Short mmCIF file of C-alpha atoms in Angstrom, two decimals:
data_model
loop_
_atom_site.label_atom_id
_atom_site.label_comp_id
_atom_site.label_asym_id
_atom_site.label_seq_id
_atom_site.Cartn_x
_atom_site.Cartn_y
_atom_site.Cartn_z
CA MET A 1 50.26 -9.63 -1.10
CA ALA A 2 46.70 -8.65 -1.68
CA GLU A 3 45.25 -11.30 0.33
CA LEU A 4 47.82 -10.11 3.06
CA ALA A 5 46.13 -6.13 2.68
CA MET A 6 43.09 -8.38 2.82
CA ASN A 7 43.55 -10.21 5.77
CA LYS A 8 45.18 -6.38 7.49
CA THR A 9 42.10 -4.65 6.63
CA HIS A 10 39.07 -7.11 7.09
CA PRO A 11 38.85 -6.96 10.54
CA GLU A 12 38.62 -3.33 10.83
CA PHE A 13 36.28 -3.28 7.53
CA LYS A 14 34.17 -5.05 9.30
CA ARG A 15 34.21 -3.04 12.20
CA GLY A 16 33.58 0.02 10.60
CA PHE A 17 30.48 -1.81 8.65
CA GLN A 18 28.87 -2.35 11.94
CA SER A 19 29.28 0.99 13.70
CA GLY A 20 27.59 2.12 10.87
CA VAL A 21 24.52 0.08 11.35
CA SER A 22 22.60 3.20 12.97
CA ILE A 23 23.56 5.59 10.28
CA ALA A 24 21.99 3.27 7.56
CA ILE A 25 19.10 3.75 10.56
CA GLY A 26 19.00 7.41 10.52
CA TYR A 27 19.28 7.87 6.45
CA ALA A 28 16.80 5.65 6.32
CA PRO A 29 14.08 8.24 6.80
CA ILE A 30 15.84 11.38 5.64
CA ALA A 31 16.25 9.42 1.82
CA ILE A 32 12.78 7.73 2.04
CA THR A 33 11.38 11.74 2.22
CA PHE A 34 14.42 13.14 0.48
CA GLY A 35 13.56 10.19 -3.05
CA LEU A 36 9.66 11.03 -2.14
CA LEU A 37 9.77 15.09 -2.43
CA ALA A 38 12.13 14.62 -5.65
CA LYS A 39 9.43 12.63 -7.05
CA THR A 40 6.55 15.83 -6.13
CA THR A 41 9.61 17.97 -7.07
CA GLY A 42 9.43 16.67 -11.09
CA LEU A 43 12.61 14.51 -10.44
CA THR A 44 12.68 11.54 -12.50
CA PHE A 45 13.69 8.25 -10.89
CA GLY A 46 16.93 7.91 -12.78
CA GLU A 47 17.98 12.25 -11.85
CA THR A 48 17.06 11.29 -8.18
CA ILE A 49 19.08 7.94 -7.94
CA LEU A 50 22.09 9.95 -9.38
CA MET A 51 21.54 13.32 -6.66
CA SER A 52 22.51 10.84 -4.40
CA LEU A 53 25.03 8.44 -6.06
CA ILE A 54 26.49 11.95 -6.60
CA VAL A 55 25.96 14.35 -4.33
CA PHE A 56 25.50 12.91 -1.00
CA ALA A 57 25.27 15.03 1.62
CA GLY A 58 21.32 15.11 3.36
CA ALA A 59 20.72 18.66 3.89
CA SER A 60 21.91 20.03 -0.33
CA GLN A 61 19.89 17.60 -1.64
CA TYR A 62 16.69 18.82 -0.21
CA ILE A 63 18.18 22.72 -0.62
CA SER A 64 18.74 21.95 -4.19
CA LEU A 65 15.51 20.12 -4.65
CA SER A 66 13.54 23.97 -2.91
CA LEU A 67 15.06 25.89 -5.42
CA ILE A 68 15.13 23.50 -8.75
CA SER A 69 11.07 24.35 -7.58
CA LEU A 70 11.59 27.84 -7.29
CA GLY A 71 13.01 27.94 -10.79
CA THR A 72 16.99 28.49 -9.08
CA GLY A 73 19.79 28.69 -11.76
CA VAL A 74 21.62 25.91 -12.17
CA PHE A 75 25.17 28.36 -10.99
CA GLU A 76 22.91 29.40 -8.00
CA ILE A 77 22.21 25.85 -6.71
CA ILE A 78 25.37 24.61 -7.37
CA LEU A 79 27.26 27.87 -5.26
CA THR A 80 24.43 27.25 -2.49
CA THR A 81 25.50 23.37 -2.38
CA PHE A 82 29.36 24.46 -2.60
CA ILE A 83 28.56 26.86 0.76
CA VAL A 84 25.98 24.59 2.37
CA ASN A 85 28.41 21.69 2.18
CA ILE A 86 31.82 23.75 3.33
CA ARG A 87 31.92 22.73 7.00
CA HIS A 88 33.77 19.48 5.56
CA PHE A 89 36.68 20.55 5.25
CA LEU A 90 36.63 21.60 8.65
CA MET A 91 35.71 17.67 9.49
CA SER A 92 38.07 16.27 6.89
CA ALA A 93 40.58 17.71 8.75
CA ALA A 94 40.04 17.12 11.79
CA LEU A 95 39.97 13.90 11.11
CA ASN A 96 42.97 13.51 9.04
CA GLU A 97 44.71 14.27 12.13
CA LYS A 98 43.72 10.78 13.96
CA SER A 99 44.05 8.97 10.78
CA GLU A 100 46.49 6.58 10.02
CA LYS A 101 49.70 8.39 7.89
CA GLY A 102 49.58 7.51 4.51
CA GLN A 103 47.84 6.13 1.94
CA THR A 104 46.82 9.19 0.25
CA ILE A 105 44.72 7.78 -2.23
CA ASN A 106 42.92 5.86 -0.57
CA LYS A 107 42.19 8.60 1.67
CA ALA A 108 41.72 10.72 -0.82
CA VAL A 109 38.67 7.90 -2.62
CA TYR A 110 36.73 7.51 1.34
CA SER A 111 36.95 11.58 1.95
CA PHE A 112 34.30 10.85 -0.51
CA GLY A 113 31.84 9.62 1.89
CA ILE A 114 32.54 11.63 4.78
CA THR A 115 29.50 13.36 5.97
CA ASP A 116 28.05 14.88 9.57
CA GLU A 117 27.51 11.55 10.80
CA THR A 118 30.23 9.08 9.06
CA PHE A 119 32.71 11.81 10.81
CA SER A 120 30.86 12.27 13.81
CA VAL A 121 31.46 8.31 14.41
CA ALA A 122 35.15 8.72 13.07
CA ALA A 123 36.31 10.99 15.10
CA MET A 124 34.29 9.86 18.23
CA ARG A 125 36.89 6.24 17.70
CA ASP A 126 39.12 5.70 20.43
CA ASP A 127 41.28 4.18 18.08
CA THR A 128 43.90 5.24 15.25
CA VAL A 129 41.26 5.85 12.19
CA THR A 130 42.31 2.62 9.75
CA SER A 131 40.99 3.08 5.91
CA GLY A 132 39.84 -0.12 5.96
CA TYR A 133 36.93 1.17 8.51
CA MET A 134 36.75 4.28 6.70
CA PHE A 135 35.80 1.60 3.82
CA GLY A 136 33.74 -0.08 5.97
CA LEU A 137 32.00 2.63 7.69
CA ASN A 138 30.74 4.63 4.06
CA LEU A 139 30.05 2.12 1.85
CA ILE A 140 27.15 1.04 4.58
CA SER A 141 26.22 4.74 5.07
CA TYR A 142 26.42 5.27 1.69
CA CYS A 143 24.31 1.71 0.50
CA SER A 144 21.59 3.50 3.31
CA TRP A 145 21.50 6.55 1.51
CA VAL A 146 21.19 5.80 -2.59
CA LEU A 147 18.77 2.91 -1.39
CA CYS A 148 15.86 4.43 0.17
CA SER A 149 16.08 7.43 -1.63
CA GLY A 150 15.35 4.63 -4.46
CA VAL A 151 12.11 3.27 -2.02
CA GLY A 152 11.66 6.53 -0.77
CA PHE A 153 9.80 7.32 -4.70
CA TYR A 154 7.89 5.05 -5.08
CA LEU A 155 6.96 4.03 -1.80
CA GLY A 156 7.76 7.47 0.08
CA ALA A 157 3.44 8.28 0.32
CA ASN A 158 2.39 4.87 1.35
CA LEU A 159 4.89 4.04 4.94
CA PRO A 160 2.96 5.12 7.56
CA GLN A 161 3.32 8.35 8.99
CA THR A 162 4.05 7.87 12.68
CA LEU A 163 7.03 5.46 11.55
CA GLN A 164 8.27 8.21 10.06
CA GLU A 165 8.19 10.87 11.87
CA SER A 166 9.31 8.71 14.98
CA MET A 167 12.71 7.90 13.18
CA SER A 168 13.78 11.45 12.60
CA ILE A 169 14.96 11.30 15.87
CA ALA A 170 18.01 8.92 14.45
CA LEU A 171 20.49 10.45 13.66
CA TYR A 172 20.10 12.73 16.87
CA ALA A 173 19.46 9.85 19.08
CA MET A 174 22.94 8.54 17.52
CA PHE A 175 25.08 12.04 17.41
CA ILE A 176 23.45 12.04 21.23
CA GLY A 177 24.91 8.20 21.88
CA LEU A 178 28.25 8.98 20.34
CA LEU A 179 29.27 12.79 22.24
CA THR A 180 27.67 11.48 25.66
CA PRO A 181 29.83 8.91 26.90
CA SER A 182 32.93 10.96 26.37
CA MET A 183 30.90 13.84 28.38
CA LYS A 184 31.40 11.08 31.05
CA LYS A 185 34.22 11.15 30.92
CA SER A 186 36.18 14.49 30.54
CA MET A 187 34.82 18.23 31.54
CA LYS A 188 36.29 19.87 28.48
CA VAL A 189 33.81 17.70 25.76
CA VAL A 190 31.29 19.45 27.88
CA PHE A 191 32.36 23.03 26.79
CA LEU A 192 33.60 21.94 23.71
CA ALA A 193 29.89 21.53 23.48
CA ALA A 194 27.78 23.13 25.35
CA LEU A 195 29.15 26.30 24.27
CA ALA A 196 28.94 25.17 20.22
CA ALA A 197 25.55 24.30 20.76
CA CYS A 198 24.76 27.61 22.61
CA LEU A 199 26.66 28.96 19.61
CA ASN A 200 24.34 27.37 16.43
CA THR A 201 21.63 27.86 18.47
CA VAL A 202 21.98 32.08 18.60
CA PHE A 203 23.26 32.19 15.10
CA THR A 204 20.91 30.25 13.86
CA MET A 205 18.19 31.98 15.55
CA THR A 206 19.18 35.65 15.01
CA THR A 207 21.22 35.57 11.44
CA GLU A 208 20.61 34.64 8.17
CA LEU A 209 23.93 32.40 8.71
CA SER A 210 23.03 29.72 5.86
CA THR A 211 23.14 26.32 8.77
CA GLY A 212 26.23 25.39 7.14
CA TRP A 213 28.20 27.94 7.42
CA ALA A 214 26.06 28.40 11.36
CA ILE A 215 27.80 25.28 12.07
CA VAL A 216 31.55 26.40 11.07
CA ILE A 217 31.24 28.70 12.73
CA SER A 218 29.89 27.64 16.69
CA THR A 219 32.32 24.92 15.77
CA LEU A 220 35.51 26.44 15.73
CA ILE A 221 34.61 29.83 18.37
CA SER A 222 33.80 26.55 20.14
CA ALA A 223 37.14 24.88 19.78
CA VAL A 224 39.37 27.59 20.01
CA LEU A 225 38.70 29.19 22.49
CA VAL A 226 38.82 26.29 24.47
CA GLU A 227 41.82 25.36 23.35
CA LEU A 228 43.43 28.73 24.52
CA ILE A 229 41.45 28.90 27.59
CA GLU A 230 43.65 25.16 28.46
CA GLY A 231 46.87 26.80 27.18
CA MET A 232 46.31 29.72 29.26
CA LYS A 233 45.49 27.13 32.53
CA ALA A 234 48.74 24.69 31.80
CA LYS A 235 50.60 28.11 31.46
CA THR A 236 50.26 29.30 34.92
CA GLY A 237 49.83 25.96 36.13
CA GLU A 238 53.28 26.04 35.10
CA GLU A 239 54.28 29.39 36.11
CA GLU A 240 52.43 28.37 40.10
CA ASP A 241 54.67 25.47 39.43
CA GLU A 242 57.89 27.08 39.48
CA LYS A 243 56.65 29.88 42.57
CA MET B 1 17.03 12.19 -17.24
CA ARG B 2 17.77 15.78 -18.60
CA SER B 3 21.17 17.05 -19.70
CA GLU B 4 20.35 20.39 -17.14
CA ILE B 5 20.03 18.16 -14.83
CA VAL B 6 22.23 16.20 -14.75
CA TRP B 7 24.98 18.85 -15.22
CA MET B 8 23.70 20.12 -12.39
CA ILE B 9 24.25 17.22 -10.37
CA VAL B 10 27.60 16.81 -11.40
CA GLY B 11 28.19 19.93 -10.21
CA MET B 12 27.39 19.85 -6.99
CA GLY B 13 28.97 16.40 -6.64
CA LEU B 14 31.84 18.31 -7.58
CA VAL B 15 31.98 21.10 -4.65
CA THR B 16 30.61 18.94 -1.90
CA TYR B 17 33.44 16.18 -2.58
CA ILE B 18 36.48 18.58 -2.55
CA PRO B 19 36.40 19.97 0.09
CA ARG B 20 35.90 16.80 1.83
CA MET B 21 38.62 15.46 0.16
CA LEU B 22 41.42 18.67 -0.14
CA PRO B 23 42.73 18.30 3.49
CA PHE B 24 44.26 14.54 3.37
CA VAL B 25 46.46 15.82 0.62
CA LEU B 26 46.90 18.97 0.92
CA PHE B 27 48.03 18.61 4.29
CA LYS B 28 49.88 14.65 4.38
CA GLY B 29 52.38 14.01 5.81
CA LYS B 30 52.49 17.74 7.05
CA GLU B 31 52.76 18.42 10.94
CA LEU B 32 50.93 21.44 11.98
CA PRO B 33 51.83 23.50 14.74
CA PRO B 34 50.91 22.53 18.06
CA PHE B 35 48.16 25.09 18.47
CA LEU B 36 45.78 23.93 15.40
CA GLN B 37 46.73 19.98 16.12
CA GLY B 38 45.02 20.55 19.60
CA VAL B 39 41.90 23.32 17.74
CA LEU B 40 41.54 19.76 15.28
CA LYS B 41 40.96 17.65 18.64
CA ASN B 42 37.87 20.64 19.71
CA VAL B 43 36.22 20.18 16.39
CA PRO B 44 34.95 16.88 17.13
CA SER B 45 32.74 16.74 20.80
CA ALA B 46 31.72 20.04 19.53
CA THR B 47 31.01 19.48 15.94
CA LEU B 48 27.85 17.18 17.72
CA GLY B 49 27.44 19.81 20.17
CA ALA B 50 26.09 22.18 16.38
CA LEU B 51 24.75 19.54 15.05
CA ILE B 52 22.22 18.25 18.01
CA PHE B 53 21.18 21.36 19.45
CA PRO B 54 18.71 23.61 17.82
CA GLY B 55 18.03 21.01 15.12
CA VAL B 56 16.81 17.87 17.18
CA PHE B 57 13.58 20.21 18.73
CA PHE B 58 12.78 21.25 15.30
CA ILE B 59 12.29 17.87 14.57
CA ASN B 60 8.74 17.64 14.67
CA GLU B 61 6.13 20.78 15.33
CA ASP B 62 5.71 19.83 18.84
CA ILE B 63 9.34 20.97 20.35
CA TRP B 64 8.24 18.02 22.86
CA PHE B 65 8.79 15.45 20.62
CA GLY B 66 12.42 16.60 20.14
CA VAL B 67 13.95 17.01 24.06
CA PHE B 68 11.18 13.65 25.22
CA GLY B 69 13.03 12.37 22.24
CA ALA B 70 16.81 13.43 22.99
CA ALA B 71 16.03 12.67 26.76
CA VAL B 72 15.80 9.46 26.52
CA ALA B 73 18.60 9.28 23.62
CA PHE B 74 20.52 11.03 26.79
CA ILE B 75 19.63 8.88 29.54
CA ALA B 76 20.61 5.43 27.91
CA ALA B 77 23.62 6.11 26.59
CA TYR B 78 24.71 7.80 29.80
CA LEU B 79 23.98 4.29 31.56
CA GLY B 80 26.18 3.20 28.63
CA ALA B 81 23.67 1.83 26.23
CA ASN B 82 25.28 0.98 23.32
CA VAL B 83 24.95 3.94 19.99
CA ILE B 84 22.27 0.82 17.74
CA VAL B 85 20.84 0.53 21.19
CA VAL B 86 20.37 4.49 22.23
CA VAL B 87 19.31 5.06 18.59
CA LEU B 88 16.94 2.00 18.22
CA GLY B 89 15.53 3.43 22.26
CA SER B 90 14.68 6.79 21.44
CA ILE B 91 13.07 5.68 18.53
CA ALA B 92 10.33 3.44 20.11
CA ALA B 93 9.73 5.88 22.52
CA LEU B 94 8.87 8.32 19.99
CA SER B 95 6.53 6.04 18.71
CA LEU B 96 4.98 5.34 22.43
CA TYR B 97 5.20 9.21 22.88
CA SER B 98 3.43 9.75 19.24
CA PHE B 99 0.49 7.04 20.35
CA ILE B 100 -0.11 8.04 23.68
CA ILE B 101 -0.05 12.13 22.52
#
């Protein structure tokens, strides 16, 4: 039985692992910088690795470091982490629609690895998202994140500055690489992305919203508006057909 | 390891994990209303838009650094390059950019 299950999940696991290579590359400079900053903030090597192992969420780990150095209390740091990471709720809800039926326990396990990046790669996949795929995708991303945090702690200061700067484009390039093919196929995707991009830019520039909330609100407004407009268009289309 | 830091990390881990996990458990086997399903289907493309902008402008003090990198990525992706090629291509282009400027 176990062998049968392995045979079925193995190719999906491999596919997920391969899809995660770009994420692993993109995480390297961010995790290395995190490791370096953690060291300068005064965390020990064990604490640095533990945070990457248990939290696995880039932005909030950075923010916690700056809060620690400001002397902020533990409760505020945990609350800020919650606010920054609440956007994953929306991502998991969207991914749940796209994932294979059943497998609730597997989903509860792999949901630990849902980040902006693993979500983007999985959600833009053409096929159904299987558990094997998610485990492969998350594993390579997680390993890169944790290992590079450790590398950054010890070696961060010695890495060539130019390479680190150039690598900071990696995740953005990956997002663009995921989005562009769908934009070519559908105007709807162009509208969704452009509207959310404009809203997020406006919110970031003009309000005090945290990055996490700005992303959630821009995404929601864009997704709801485009859906409403589509619904209206479909309705008027039907009415015209009736005439 | 200091126990205060360990507890902080455990707390951060919990409040990060719970929103990631809840939708899979809350909505399991439930058919959401069609409108809500439509909205959730729109979420990935919209999220990508918000993840790229305005963040890509701020990866360097020089705003053109991000603009140039994003343009290279877009052209490569538009021409049909694989995501890994898009990523490596834009890293290479920016290494060249910093070398020249």
